[in-house]
XYZ file of C-alpha atoms in Angstrom:
446
model
C -54.147 -24.903 3.368
C -50.559 -23.860 1.907
C -49.440 -26.030 -0.771
C -46.774 -28.675 0.147
C -44.057 -27.216 -2.182
C -44.613 -23.782 -0.261
C -44.331 -25.315 3.164
C -40.935 -27.102 1.875
C -39.809 -23.737 0.658
C -40.271 -22.338 4.083
C -38.829 -25.182 5.832
C -35.989 -25.621 3.736
C -34.920 -22.111 3.543
C -35.689 -21.042 6.701
C -33.536 -23.859 8.238
C -30.617 -22.890 5.714
C -30.985 -19.261 6.738
C -30.883 -19.814 10.179
C -27.989 -22.309 10.173
C -26.193 -19.527 7.671
C -26.787 -16.638 9.906
C -25.928 -18.591 13.161
C -22.726 -19.836 11.233
C -21.706 -16.164 10.390
C -22.418 -14.824 13.994
C -20.372 -17.629 15.374
C -17.600 -17.471 13.117
C -17.617 -13.772 13.461
C -17.948 -13.821 17.329
C -15.368 -16.716 17.415
C -12.882 -14.869 15.315
C -13.465 -11.594 17.819
C -13.039 -13.958 20.705
C -9.466 -14.758 19.975
C -8.690 -11.394 18.226
C -9.729 -9.427 21.199
C -6.914 -11.476 23.254
C -4.057 -11.437 20.766
C -4.352 -7.663 19.527
C -3.858 -4.498 21.660
C -6.814 -2.283 22.528
C -5.513 0.183 19.932
C -5.002 -2.590 17.301
C -8.300 -4.019 17.819
C -10.105 -0.695 17.590
C -8.157 -0.069 14.276
C -9.328 -3.327 13.085
C -12.963 -2.311 13.922
C -12.729 0.944 12.321
C -11.244 -0.489 9.147
C -13.982 -3.195 8.817
C -16.578 -0.459 9.515
C -14.996 1.534 6.490
C -14.794 -1.350 3.832
C -18.299 -2.505 5.127
C -19.695 0.788 3.952
C -17.960 0.260 0.502
C -19.296 -2.917 0.246
C -22.884 -1.664 1.256
C -22.402 1.028 -1.253
C -21.953 -1.104 -4.103
C -24.276 -3.980 -3.288
C -27.260 -1.821 -1.978
C -27.601 -0.292 -5.580
C -28.078 -3.647 -7.230
C -28.675 -6.676 -4.684
C -32.416 -6.095 -3.982
C -32.961 -4.962 -7.468
C -31.375 -8.272 -9.131
C -33.351 -10.484 -6.445
C -36.819 -8.827 -7.221
C -36.481 -8.681 -11.154
C -35.285 -12.144 -11.546
C -38.038 -13.593 -9.211
C -40.680 -11.854 -11.013
C -39.709 -12.060 -14.473
C -39.736 -14.406 -17.285
C -36.955 -16.890 -17.908
C -36.277 -15.219 -21.299
C -35.285 -12.129 -19.445
C -32.794 -13.185 -16.836
C -29.762 -12.991 -19.184
C -30.564 -9.097 -19.709
C -31.242 -8.497 -16.070
C -27.948 -10.302 -15.063
C -25.914 -8.605 -17.674
C -27.287 -5.299 -16.503
C -26.558 -5.903 -13.128
C -23.164 -6.825 -13.688
C -22.594 -3.444 -15.686
C -23.846 -1.298 -12.890
C -21.623 -3.384 -10.157
C -18.738 -3.037 -12.195
C -18.935 0.743 -12.517
C -19.575 1.143 -9.031
C -16.630 -1.075 -8.054
C -14.222 1.145 -10.211
C -15.590 4.355 -8.420
C -15.077 2.970 -5.081
C -11.588 1.558 -5.760
C -10.574 5.046 -6.995
C -12.150 6.604 -3.846
C -10.093 4.096 -1.694
C -6.695 5.005 -3.467
C -7.409 8.863 -2.985
C -8.505 8.689 0.670
C -6.712 5.834 2.351
C -4.003 7.934 3.401
C -6.110 10.642 5.098
C -8.007 8.092 6.805
C -4.878 6.518 8.232
C -3.884 9.798 9.748
C -7.156 10.591 11.102
C -7.454 7.430 13.193
C -3.797 7.225 13.955
C -2.673 4.196 12.303
C -0.268 3.952 9.667
C -0.958 0.177 8.775
C -4.541 1.071 7.823
C -3.362 2.897 4.289
C -1.819 -0.331 3.124
C -4.689 -2.328 4.363
C -7.029 -0.283 2.220
C -5.000 -0.615 -0.865
C -5.038 -4.347 -0.321
C -8.671 -4.335 0.162
C -9.338 -3.557 -3.286
C -8.558 -6.969 -4.252
C -11.210 -8.224 -1.920
C -13.544 -5.774 -3.016
C -13.229 -6.652 -6.874
C -13.720 -10.387 -5.966
C -16.521 -9.736 -3.372
C -18.565 -7.911 -6.153
C -18.554 -11.134 -8.444
C -19.371 -13.100 -5.222
C -22.476 -11.128 -4.415
C -23.600 -11.168 -7.963
C -23.695 -15.133 -7.863
C -25.233 -15.318 -4.451
C -27.896 -12.838 -5.579
C -28.844 -14.819 -8.686
C -29.264 -18.126 -6.709
C -31.258 -16.533 -4.148
C -33.689 -15.116 -6.758
C -34.166 -18.647 -7.751
C -35.270 -19.393 -4.269
C -31.939 -21.443 -3.612
C -29.657 -20.824 -0.562
C -27.270 -23.832 -0.501
C -24.388 -22.128 -2.278
C -24.877 -18.848 -0.674
C -24.699 -20.873 2.641
C -21.535 -22.683 1.590
C -19.543 -19.907 0.035
C -20.412 -17.500 3.205
C -19.136 -20.662 5.392
C -15.887 -20.859 3.492
C -15.235 -17.143 3.641
C -15.714 -16.786 7.593
C -14.339 -20.209 8.825
C -10.868 -19.369 6.829
C -10.457 -16.221 8.486
C -11.724 -17.858 11.760
C -9.348 -20.691 11.608
C -6.138 -18.440 10.658
C -6.695 -16.423 13.929
C -7.441 -19.772 15.970
C -4.117 -21.130 14.973
C -2.318 -17.954 15.557
C -3.786 -17.811 19.105
C -2.826 -21.593 20.152
C 0.323 -21.391 18.711
C 1.393 -17.856 20.131
C 2.050 -16.244 16.633
C 2.160 -12.672 16.340
C -0.527 -11.214 14.103
C -0.310 -8.159 12.257
C -3.510 -6.290 10.848
C -1.976 -6.481 7.103
C -1.951 -10.234 7.505
C -5.529 -10.502 8.391
C -6.452 -8.524 5.086
C -4.358 -11.321 2.961
C -6.388 -14.112 4.728
C -9.577 -11.906 3.576
C -8.416 -12.054 -0.110
C -7.932 -16.070 0.047
C -11.012 -16.584 1.749
C -13.233 -14.531 -0.977
C -11.436 -16.054 -3.738
C -12.200 -19.556 -2.746
C -15.879 -18.509 -2.017
C -16.327 -17.160 -5.268
C -14.893 -20.074 -7.177
C -17.126 -22.373 -5.285
C -20.193 -20.068 -5.961
C -19.783 -20.282 -9.497
C -20.553 -23.714 -9.483
C -23.727 -23.365 -7.438
C -24.881 -20.412 -9.854
C -24.128 -22.149 -13.220
C -27.513 -23.610 -13.947
C -28.954 -20.137 -13.436
C -26.309 -18.245 -14.822
C -27.464 -16.467 -18.205
C -25.310 -13.660 -18.984
C -24.095 -11.965 -22.394
C -21.493 -9.196 -22.583
C -23.697 -6.871 -23.870
C -25.451 -3.750 -22.697
C -29.217 -3.554 -21.939
C -29.941 0.085 -21.357
C -33.556 -0.658 -20.525
C -32.508 -2.986 -17.847
C -29.806 -1.181 -16.706
C -32.191 1.944 -16.005
C -34.916 -0.441 -14.256
C -32.427 -1.820 -12.027
C -31.050 1.533 -11.390
C -34.445 3.247 -10.865
C -35.506 0.538 -8.366
C -32.176 0.228 -6.689
C -31.521 3.772 -6.361
C -33.654 4.340 -3.330
C -32.454 0.662 -1.901
C -28.916 1.776 -2.391
C -29.467 5.045 -0.402
C -31.365 3.014 2.198
C -28.418 0.529 2.605
C -25.695 3.186 2.742
C -27.624 5.190 5.271
C -28.553 2.115 7.201
C -24.900 0.882 7.604
C -24.004 4.529 8.523
C -26.474 4.419 11.319
C -24.961 1.237 12.710
C -21.232 1.990 12.191
C -21.121 6.200 12.838
C -21.101 5.685 16.264
C -17.847 3.510 16.225
C -16.465 5.843 13.470
C -17.062 9.005 15.488
C -15.539 7.441 18.491
C -12.435 6.669 16.607
C -12.166 10.360 15.125
C -13.360 12.203 18.491
C -11.984 9.877 21.337
C -9.501 7.101 20.144
C -9.522 3.692 18.140
C -9.552 1.878 21.433
C -13.040 3.631 22.464
C -14.314 2.296 19.334
C -13.304 -1.296 20.028
C -14.746 -1.065 23.363
C -17.992 -0.015 21.881
C -17.664 -2.604 19.131
C -17.541 -5.465 21.908
C -20.907 -4.344 23.074
C -22.434 -4.432 19.465
C -20.965 -8.084 18.924
C -22.742 -9.284 21.681
C -26.021 -7.968 20.572
C -25.307 -9.397 17.065
C -25.707 -12.746 18.620
C -29.294 -12.330 19.184
C -30.091 -10.860 15.850
C -29.793 -14.139 14.093
C -33.368 -14.755 13.752
C -34.055 -11.295 12.240
C -31.551 -11.580 9.569
C -32.681 -14.995 8.614
C -36.463 -14.129 8.177
C -35.423 -10.926 6.479
C -33.692 -12.829 3.728
C -36.835 -15.444 3.537
C -39.370 -12.788 3.640
C -38.221 -10.519 0.610
C -38.671 -12.693 -2.357
C -41.664 -14.293 -0.902
C -43.443 -10.892 -0.303
C -42.638 -9.712 -3.653
C -44.411 -12.859 -5.027
C -47.280 -12.571 -2.684
C -48.024 -8.763 -3.681
C -48.664 -10.003 -7.181
C -50.783 -13.028 -6.242
C -52.559 -12.352 -2.809
C -52.479 -8.488 -2.439
C -51.546 -6.204 0.389
C -53.507 -8.088 3.090
C -50.747 -10.971 2.560
C -48.167 -8.528 3.077
C -49.586 -7.043 6.130
C -49.795 -10.394 7.479
C -45.997 -11.331 6.440
C -44.994 -8.491 8.514
C -46.870 -8.918 11.559
C -46.335 -12.579 11.623
C -42.555 -12.292 10.843
C -41.910 -9.653 13.664
C -43.804 -11.632 15.993
C -41.717 -14.613 15.646
C -38.594 -12.931 15.731
C -39.636 -10.915 19.140
C -40.654 -14.320 20.611
C -37.108 -15.867 19.881
C -35.222 -12.582 20.754
C -36.762 -11.247 24.059
C -35.667 -14.207 26.310
C -32.138 -13.867 24.774
C -32.245 -10.194 25.692
C -33.296 -10.550 29.149
C -30.646 -13.445 30.011
C -27.717 -11.149 28.702
C -29.017 -8.034 30.210
C -28.824 -9.899 33.527
C -25.736 -11.468 33.325
C -23.829 -8.297 31.495
C -20.961 -8.385 33.902
C -20.339 -12.012 33.437
C -20.831 -11.846 29.724
C -18.054 -9.103 29.137
C -15.533 -10.865 31.467
C -16.262 -14.277 29.726
C -15.952 -12.921 26.129
C -13.527 -9.998 26.265
C -11.666 -10.497 29.436
C -10.963 -7.676 32.303
C -9.507 -5.130 30.078
C -12.679 -4.331 28.598
C -14.796 -3.459 31.807
C -15.861 -0.291 30.090
C -18.104 -2.027 27.817
C -20.453 -3.481 30.569
C -22.354 -0.330 30.663
C -22.384 -0.104 26.865
C -23.878 -3.490 26.452
C -26.989 -2.723 28.649
C -27.967 0.291 26.524
C -27.331 -1.542 23.025
C -29.599 -4.498 24.313
C -32.471 -1.655 24.953
C -32.477 -0.868 21.266
C -32.029 -4.608 20.174
C -35.668 -5.079 20.531
C -36.485 -2.622 18.012
C -34.253 -3.833 15.509
C -37.054 -6.470 14.051
C -39.514 -3.729 13.511
C -36.991 -1.629 11.574
C -35.479 -4.591 9.575
C -38.787 -5.977 8.477
C -40.204 -2.471 7.634
C -37.417 -1.997 5.047
C -37.594 -5.495 3.764
C -41.294 -5.154 3.368
C -41.727 -1.825 1.555
C -38.524 -2.670 -0.701
C -40.806 -6.036 -1.899
C -43.614 -3.951 -2.844
C -41.744 -1.196 -4.739
C -41.697 1.600 -1.818
C -38.202 2.048 -1.825
C -38.238 5.679 -2.043
C -40.091 5.813 1.334
C -37.456 3.455 3.077
C -34.899 5.575 1.845
C -36.191 8.637 3.185
C -36.940 7.002 6.627
C -33.514 5.920 7.028
C -31.692 9.007 5.739
C -33.750 10.748 8.316
C -32.705 8.169 11.043
C -29.286 8.309 9.787
C -29.103 12.184 10.176
C -30.500 12.053 13.502
C -28.025 9.432 14.677
C -25.019 11.490 13.433
C -26.322 14.619 15.260
C -27.141 12.957 18.328
C -23.724 11.001 18.385
C -21.644 14.169 17.778
C -23.643 15.888 20.724
C -23.709 13.083 23.191
C -20.208 11.640 22.754
C -18.750 15.332 23.221
C -20.982 15.384 26.614
C -20.778 11.981 27.880
C -17.952 10.291 26.248
C -18.203 6.572 24.947
C -21.415 5.890 26.659
C -23.101 8.829 24.677
C -22.793 6.697 21.586
C -24.860 4.017 22.911
C -27.399 6.554 23.946
C -27.465 8.467 20.700
C -28.298 4.963 18.887
C -31.043 4.207 21.287
C -32.710 7.525 20.749
C -32.597 7.178 16.923
C -33.883 3.809 16.905
C -36.811 4.781 19.096
C -37.533 7.560 16.730
C -37.288 5.433 13.478
C -39.312 2.850 15.341
C -42.126 5.333 15.725
C -41.771 6.882 11.988
C -41.808 3.270 10.769
C -44.993 2.126 12.503
C -46.804 5.336 11.277
C -46.045 4.592 7.816
C -46.727 0.807 8.014
C -50.378 1.792 9.580
C -50.996 4.122 6.686
C -49.839 1.795 4.059
C -50.695 -1.436 4.972
C -53.060 -1.013 7.932
C -50.352 -2.922 10.159
C -51.441 -3.342 13.760
C -48.704 -3.265 16.204
C -50.254 -5.195 18.871
C -50.744 -8.392 16.366
C -47.067 -8.442 16.320
C -47.120 -9.132 20.290
C -50.105 -11.307 19.690
C -48.087 -13.695 17.340
C -45.100 -13.530 19.700
C -47.439 -14.595 22.459
C -48.816 -17.526 20.463
C -45.400 -18.444 19.238
C -44.586 -20.485 22.402
C -47.773 -22.728 22.744
C -47.699 -23.164 18.828
C -44.186 -24.356 19.057
C -44.628 -26.510 21.989
C -47.829 -28.348 20.464
C -46.153 -28.633 16.984
C -42.671 -29.847 17.918
C -42.320 -30.663 21.771
C -45.457 -32.424 22.546
C -45.605 -34.550 19.237
C -42.017 -35.547 19.853
C -43.182 -36.824 23.477
C -45.674 -38.993 21.968
C -43.474 -40.684 19.651
């Protein structure tokens, strides 16, 4: 029987993370719902491309230190925490500076390629967001490493809700929205979030303004593969939209983005479970061994599939209605895109938990190699398929690359942890009667 404190951790952190991911998808989706109605197809496509580019910058910076910081604080004695935190801030600061310089150098060229002049100013302004979000990420990681998620939830809520409320007000009062104004709102939101995050992280924030080469080396050596994995992963999920912007138009990228955003709605449990599993798997490896990690993977994927599959089926069968309701009649070209993206949505839990589990047991190099291979396949297929089939080619390219990644990941998990693919579906099937007996049938007897 699991200790009461462990059950409490899973219940509390699970609830907070589900709510956090739900609110994140809700505000992102709600903002999109109104943006797609007040912006032209070209403007919405340009905004989509801008967000894809800056997200890559964020992942480029956070990927190197985020998982490393959580892992080492989770598993190291309290006396080492200030050294780990200081080393993490040092690495983050250096990468932030490099990214800002790159942004200043290439913003003009990117604006020309995507045929939108405003993008140059938007990229310059985003440097302010980038600096503040670097500090915010550090604060959130430290709190997460101490198995607390309340501050992470509230700061994300502030950042997302502020953007949504601005778009909502502009929509209802028929105010003109410029793309540059949206970046200013991002600056305000991330500043408020960082200020709030500081108060939540204060009890755990132990930092000295001193370099600790030994910890910088440890964090870098662990994080370099997670960094490569994160960058390759985000490229895999955004390269289709970015290539559509270059090879076709920003409007084509916007149409594809609509299908992607709808599938994001059913990824809430995947993101929530991944956040909880990572620190727990790092701890269980030390105390219970490989068998516990195998169980965590199979069980977590099974639970996600049980929640995911009904949503996928409903949206697939009602895809015409969903697109018309969400984006309006001018995005009919997104309907076939949505049907294809829903197919590879089923494979996402396998890949996400594959990376989470392998990173937590120190196999970041393996994850890195797999993700790089899949990213290169995705890049190549997107170029070939978009050239031959147009917008729908991007969806098919991503589907094929996800299938290949799934097969590679399962092969590695079988070899490393003896993971049984059938067990994930067994846990998915058992989820429904277990959920019914634990929650529905008990509530009826009250």
